[in-house]
Each structure stands twice: as structure tokens, then as C-alpha cells.
């Protein structure tokens, strides 16, 4: 039996949808508030989330964005009375899988839900992520995702490759020449000082004010991440 989270502040509508879903043998949990909905979404195991756009305390777009920072697979259907192209595009851009405009026929919602659940069931199993961790810095290799705490850090390909090389060699001092070869390749014609430039870019993105840098400089040699 599929577990569905419904985040909807219109209580009459929420109750109606809940009854229809239960009639179709879904387990349903309801949240009427945005923050409560986000907490439930992140704490529970859901087969799908039905998410209203306009909610008290936290809107559906922000909830969807935060869910996608931690959970990529759970289907999300946005429910909203706002049917402008901008609203639809914004919802989809922030991670929603589908979008249905109020008032909607319950048969259409159920059909879209079934379609999304079938898509998930038929999809290939998600690739297991190889994770590297250093302090509160985490790298998921297959998805190329970088997180400092719970914050997703956007890196360029070169910045990511440099960080990954350092994290795969914790406590090993890597010279600028070694980093240049590993990240830029043996055939590169760039100067070794490009490594210093990219280390600075990385520090600007991952370091936190007042805390020791993740990447330590070994004067005259290169760089290291030390435990």
C-alpha cells in the first residue's frame, strides 16, 4: 500500500482528497501548514507527495526545493489555483514532477498519481552513491553532489574535480604539479598557479567565516586536507 503525503491548507479539500485516496487503498497523511509539511516530507518515507503551492508559513515552491536537496526520487505533484505559465515552470524547475490546477477532477489527480507511481516502479534502481566525508563536507560521487552540512554547494566541473582529488587523498600532501596533472591532465599547457586560483575559488564556496579552511596550504609544496 502506497504512502501519500498531502500538504494542503484548505481543510475541506484536503479531507475530500484524503477520502478519495483512501478509497483507492492509499495510506494518507495530511499537513495543513508549510513547515509541518516540510518536516513530514523530510522525516517520512513517502511514495508520493501532493503539495499545494500557497501554504501558511512556507510556500510549496520552497518546500519542493528543500525536499529535492535531500530526496531526488519521490514523485511530487503540485496542487494550485494559480495556472500561469510562470507558476507552472517555477514548480517544475524546483523539482515537481507534475502540476495540476484547482479546481481539478479527482479522477485526473488519481490518474496522474498512478502514472507517476508506475514510472517510479518501472525505473531502474537508483545507483548507490559512493560518499566521501571530511568534517561536515560530503561528496556523493555518482551524482556529483557536494554538501556543507545540509547546504548544497554548486561547483564547476573543474572545482568539483579538484575537491574530489583532495578528498580522495586525505592527509596526503599533493603538489601543485600533481594536482595539475590529475585535474587538468598531463597534456595541459596551463601554469601551476592555476591550481592556486581554483583552490581560492573552492575556499570561497565551501569555507565558513570564522572556521578553519577545509583545504590547508603546505607552503612551497601544495595542498592537503588533514584530519
Tab-separated table of C-alpha atoms in Angstrom:
chain	number	residue	atom	x	y	z
A	1	UNK	CA	0.000	0.000	0.000
A	2	UNK	CA	1.450	3.364	-1.075
A	3	UNK	CA	2.090	6.098	1.484
A	4	UNK	CA	0.991	9.549	0.308
A	5	UNK	CA	1.739	12.877	1.995
A	6	UNK	CA	-0.856	15.573	1.263
A	7	UNK	CA	0.167	19.130	2.140
A	8	UNK	CA	-2.934	21.307	1.731
A	9	UNK	CA	-4.256	24.131	3.930
A	10	UNK	CA	-7.832	24.038	2.576
A	11	UNK	CA	-9.225	21.543	5.072
A	12	UNK	CA	-12.383	20.661	3.141
A	13	UNK	CA	-10.379	19.937	0.004
A	14	UNK	CA	-7.767	18.014	1.984
A	15	UNK	CA	-10.462	15.860	3.569
A	16	UNK	CA	-12.105	15.201	0.204
A	17	UNK	CA	-8.817	14.175	-1.426
A	18	UNK	CA	-7.917	12.065	1.609
A	19	UNK	CA	-11.179	10.106	1.392
A	20	UNK	CA	-10.785	9.523	-2.334
A	21	UNK	CA	-7.194	8.345	-1.900
A	22	UNK	CA	-8.151	6.020	0.929
A	23	UNK	CA	-10.922	4.630	-1.242
A	24	UNK	CA	-8.185	3.739	-3.750
A	25	UNK	CA	-6.247	1.973	-0.943
A	26	UNK	CA	-3.595	4.625	-0.342
A	27	UNK	CA	-2.318	5.461	3.140
A	28	UNK	CA	-2.685	9.235	3.564
A	29	UNK	CA	-1.042	11.687	5.966
A	30	UNK	CA	-2.169	15.335	5.911
A	31	UNK	CA	-0.335	18.531	6.826
A	32	UNK	CA	-2.189	21.867	6.733
A	33	UNK	CA	0.897	24.038	7.261
A	34	UNK	CA	4.006	24.513	5.154
A	35	UNK	CA	6.584	23.938	7.865
A	36	UNK	CA	4.780	20.898	9.199
A	37	UNK	CA	4.580	19.567	5.641
A	38	UNK	CA	8.315	20.053	5.106
A	39	UNK	CA	9.155	18.276	8.368
A	40	UNK	CA	6.941	15.332	7.481
A	41	UNK	CA	8.321	15.205	3.946
A	42	UNK	CA	11.920	15.014	5.162
A	43	UNK	CA	11.301	12.663	8.085
A	44	UNK	CA	8.959	10.117	6.497
A	45	UNK	CA	9.160	7.530	3.731
A	46	UNK	CA	6.678	8.581	1.036
A	47	UNK	CA	5.720	7.027	-2.264
A	48	UNK	CA	4.396	10.402	-3.462
A	49	UNK	CA	3.770	13.929	-2.175
A	50	UNK	CA	0.791	16.097	-3.157
A	51	UNK	CA	1.866	19.654	-2.446
A	52	UNK	CA	-0.199	22.837	-2.501
A	53	UNK	CA	1.560	25.944	-3.786
A	54	UNK	CA	0.101	28.581	-1.457
A	55	UNK	CA	0.565	27.489	2.165
A	56	UNK	CA	0.865	29.209	5.555
A	57	UNK	CA	4.435	29.802	6.845
A	58	UNK	CA	6.256	28.212	3.887
A	59	UNK	CA	5.138	28.036	0.270
A	60	UNK	CA	5.101	24.932	-1.885
A	61	UNK	CA	7.955	26.063	-4.147
A	62	UNK	CA	10.315	26.426	-1.191
A	63	UNK	CA	9.167	23.107	0.282
A	64	UNK	CA	9.766	21.390	-3.049
A	65	UNK	CA	13.229	22.941	-3.356
A	66	UNK	CA	14.249	21.788	0.121
A	67	UNK	CA	12.905	18.283	-0.423
A	68	UNK	CA	14.946	17.965	-3.604
A	69	UNK	CA	18.118	18.928	-1.757
A	70	UNK	CA	17.823	15.673	0.168
A	71	UNK	CA	15.472	13.443	-1.813
A	72	UNK	CA	15.563	13.128	-5.583
A	73	UNK	CA	13.243	10.193	-6.272
A	74	UNK	CA	9.896	10.780	-4.501
A	75	UNK	CA	7.255	11.982	-7.005
A	76	UNK	CA	5.814	15.424	-6.221
A	77	UNK	CA	2.575	16.762	-7.716
A	78	UNK	CA	1.927	20.468	-7.201
A	79	UNK	CA	-1.681	21.499	-6.499
A	80	UNK	CA	-2.550	25.144	-7.064
A	81	UNK	CA	-5.202	27.621	-8.078
A	82	UNK	CA	-2.538	29.615	-9.934
A	83	UNK	CA	-2.291	28.416	-13.516
A	84	UNK	CA	0.078	30.932	-15.108
A	85	UNK	CA	2.958	29.594	-17.188
A	86	UNK	CA	5.448	31.204	-14.789
A	87	UNK	CA	3.950	29.374	-11.797
A	88	UNK	CA	3.976	26.032	-13.613
A	89	UNK	CA	7.531	26.472	-14.832
A	90	UNK	CA	8.712	27.571	-11.385
A	91	UNK	CA	7.185	24.498	-9.743
A	92	UNK	CA	8.733	22.138	-12.280
A	93	UNK	CA	12.103	23.892	-12.155
A	94	UNK	CA	12.221	23.429	-8.382
A	95	UNK	CA	11.697	19.704	-8.616
A	96	UNK	CA	7.985	18.980	-9.033
A	97	UNK	CA	7.170	16.070	-11.338
A	98	UNK	CA	3.676	17.215	-12.294
A	99	UNK	CA	1.293	20.130	-11.839
A	100	UNK	CA	-2.493	20.189	-11.541
A	101	UNK	CA	-4.657	23.299	-11.358
A	102	UNK	CA	-7.584	23.738	-8.969
A	103	UNK	CA	-10.405	23.034	-9.294
A	104	UNK	CA	-9.490	19.633	-10.659
A	105	UNK	CA	-11.407	16.427	-11.254
A	106	UNK	CA	-10.354	13.849	-8.687
A	107	UNK	CA	-10.172	11.265	-11.487
A	108	UNK	CA	-7.461	13.323	-13.179
A	109	UNK	CA	-5.438	13.634	-9.960
A	110	UNK	CA	-5.706	9.885	-9.353
A	111	UNK	CA	-4.661	9.145	-12.942
A	112	UNK	CA	-1.610	11.400	-12.686
A	113	UNK	CA	-0.675	9.864	-9.347
A	114	UNK	CA	-0.938	6.337	-10.755
A	115	UNK	CA	1.178	7.364	-13.739
A	116	UNK	CA	3.944	8.760	-11.554
A	117	UNK	CA	3.943	5.738	-9.270
A	118	UNK	CA	4.204	3.412	-12.269
A	119	UNK	CA	7.109	5.456	-13.588
A	120	UNK	CA	8.965	5.056	-10.297
A	121	UNK	CA	8.203	1.329	-10.111
A	122	UNK	CA	9.440	0.766	-13.662
A	123	UNK	CA	12.568	2.861	-13.260
A	124	UNK	CA	15.904	1.193	-12.788
A	125	UNK	CA	17.056	1.018	-9.162
A	126	UNK	CA	18.815	4.189	-8.089
A	127	UNK	CA	22.567	3.922	-8.290
A	128	UNK	CA	24.169	3.567	-4.898
A	129	UNK	CA	26.095	6.693	-4.034
A	130	UNK	CA	29.760	6.497	-3.084
A	131	UNK	CA	30.159	9.120	-0.374
A	132	UNK	CA	33.300	10.860	0.768
A	133	UNK	CA	33.207	12.845	4.006
A	134	UNK	CA	35.562	15.288	5.686
A	135	UNK	CA	34.357	17.185	8.742
A	136	UNK	CA	30.849	18.301	7.659
A	137	UNK	CA	31.791	18.346	3.966
A	138	UNK	CA	30.271	15.492	1.931
A	139	UNK	CA	30.686	14.489	-1.703
A	140	UNK	CA	28.393	11.997	-3.478
A	141	UNK	CA	30.469	10.824	-6.399
A	142	UNK	CA	27.864	9.383	-8.755
A	143	UNK	CA	25.521	12.378	-8.511
A	144	UNK	CA	28.465	14.809	-8.195
A	145	UNK	CA	26.660	16.480	-5.308
A	146	UNK	CA	28.630	18.498	-2.753
A	147	UNK	CA	27.164	19.436	0.617
A	148	UNK	CA	28.464	21.506	3.510
A	149	UNK	CA	26.219	20.435	6.351
A	150	UNK	CA	22.815	20.378	4.656
A	151	UNK	CA	23.651	23.119	2.147
A	152	UNK	CA	24.157	22.052	-1.454
A	153	UNK	CA	27.223	23.754	-2.965
A	154	UNK	CA	27.247	24.435	-6.705
A	155	UNK	CA	30.680	23.791	-8.216
A	156	UNK	CA	32.021	23.920	-11.743
A	157	UNK	CA	33.396	20.674	-13.182
A	158	UNK	CA	36.982	21.763	-12.545
A	159	UNK	CA	36.241	22.861	-8.976
A	160	UNK	CA	34.498	19.551	-8.323
A	161	UNK	CA	37.370	17.501	-9.776
A	162	UNK	CA	39.871	19.423	-7.655
A	163	UNK	CA	37.838	18.927	-4.472
A	164	UNK	CA	37.306	15.230	-5.232
A	165	UNK	CA	41.042	14.707	-5.763
A	166	UNK	CA	41.841	16.313	-2.416
A	167	UNK	CA	39.145	14.316	-0.602
A	168	UNK	CA	40.364	11.044	-2.122
A	169	UNK	CA	43.795	11.806	-0.701
A	170	UNK	CA	43.070	12.900	2.874
A	171	UNK	CA	46.294	13.548	4.854
A	172	UNK	CA	48.399	13.302	1.693
A	173	UNK	CA	50.111	16.499	0.591
A	174	UNK	CA	49.518	16.951	-3.128
A	175	UNK	CA	51.937	19.202	-5.006
A	176	UNK	CA	50.660	21.740	-7.479
A	177	UNK	CA	52.151	19.649	-10.279
A	178	UNK	CA	50.301	16.513	-9.135
A	179	UNK	CA	47.015	18.404	-8.849
A	180	UNK	CA	47.544	19.968	-12.244
A	181	UNK	CA	48.109	16.537	-13.801
A	182	UNK	CA	45.178	14.880	-12.045
A	183	UNK	CA	42.642	17.653	-12.597
A	184	UNK	CA	43.748	19.332	-15.822
A	185	UNK	CA	45.586	16.409	-17.456
A	186	UNK	CA	49.154	15.698	-18.499
A	187	UNK	CA	48.793	17.460	-21.829
A	188	UNK	CA	47.684	20.760	-20.335
A	189	UNK	CA	49.651	23.891	-21.087
A	190	UNK	CA	48.352	25.972	-18.164
A	191	UNK	CA	50.696	27.166	-15.435
A	192	UNK	CA	50.742	25.601	-11.972
A	193	UNK	CA	49.447	28.838	-10.425
A	194	UNK	CA	46.031	27.970	-11.886
A	195	UNK	CA	45.814	25.457	-9.019
A	196	UNK	CA	46.119	28.305	-6.520
A	197	UNK	CA	43.363	30.193	-8.318
A	198	UNK	CA	40.980	27.239	-8.204
A	199	UNK	CA	41.774	26.460	-4.574
A	200	UNK	CA	40.757	30.040	-3.824
A	201	UNK	CA	37.511	29.575	-5.791
A	202	UNK	CA	36.789	26.409	-3.796
A	203	UNK	CA	37.505	28.041	-0.456
A	204	UNK	CA	35.185	30.906	-1.300
A	205	UNK	CA	32.368	28.416	-1.869
A	206	UNK	CA	32.880	25.802	0.859
A	207	UNK	CA	34.621	27.555	3.748
A	208	UNK	CA	32.609	29.146	6.531
A	209	UNK	CA	33.501	32.513	8.105
A	210	UNK	CA	35.456	32.183	11.341
A	211	UNK	CA	36.247	28.476	10.793
A	212	UNK	CA	39.443	26.805	9.643
A	213	UNK	CA	39.646	26.238	5.911
A	214	UNK	CA	38.921	22.721	4.701
A	215	UNK	CA	41.961	22.936	2.413
A	216	UNK	CA	45.320	23.567	4.079
A	217	UNK	CA	48.246	25.183	2.264
A	218	UNK	CA	51.637	23.499	2.615
A	219	UNK	CA	53.923	26.411	1.891
A	220	UNK	CA	56.218	25.890	-1.060
A	221	UNK	CA	54.674	22.495	-1.875
A	222	UNK	CA	50.929	22.241	-2.411
A	223	UNK	CA	47.694	21.461	-0.598
A	224	UNK	CA	46.208	18.894	1.765
A	225	UNK	CA	43.010	18.126	3.649
A	226	UNK	CA	44.099	16.912	7.112
A	227	UNK	CA	42.066	15.061	9.705
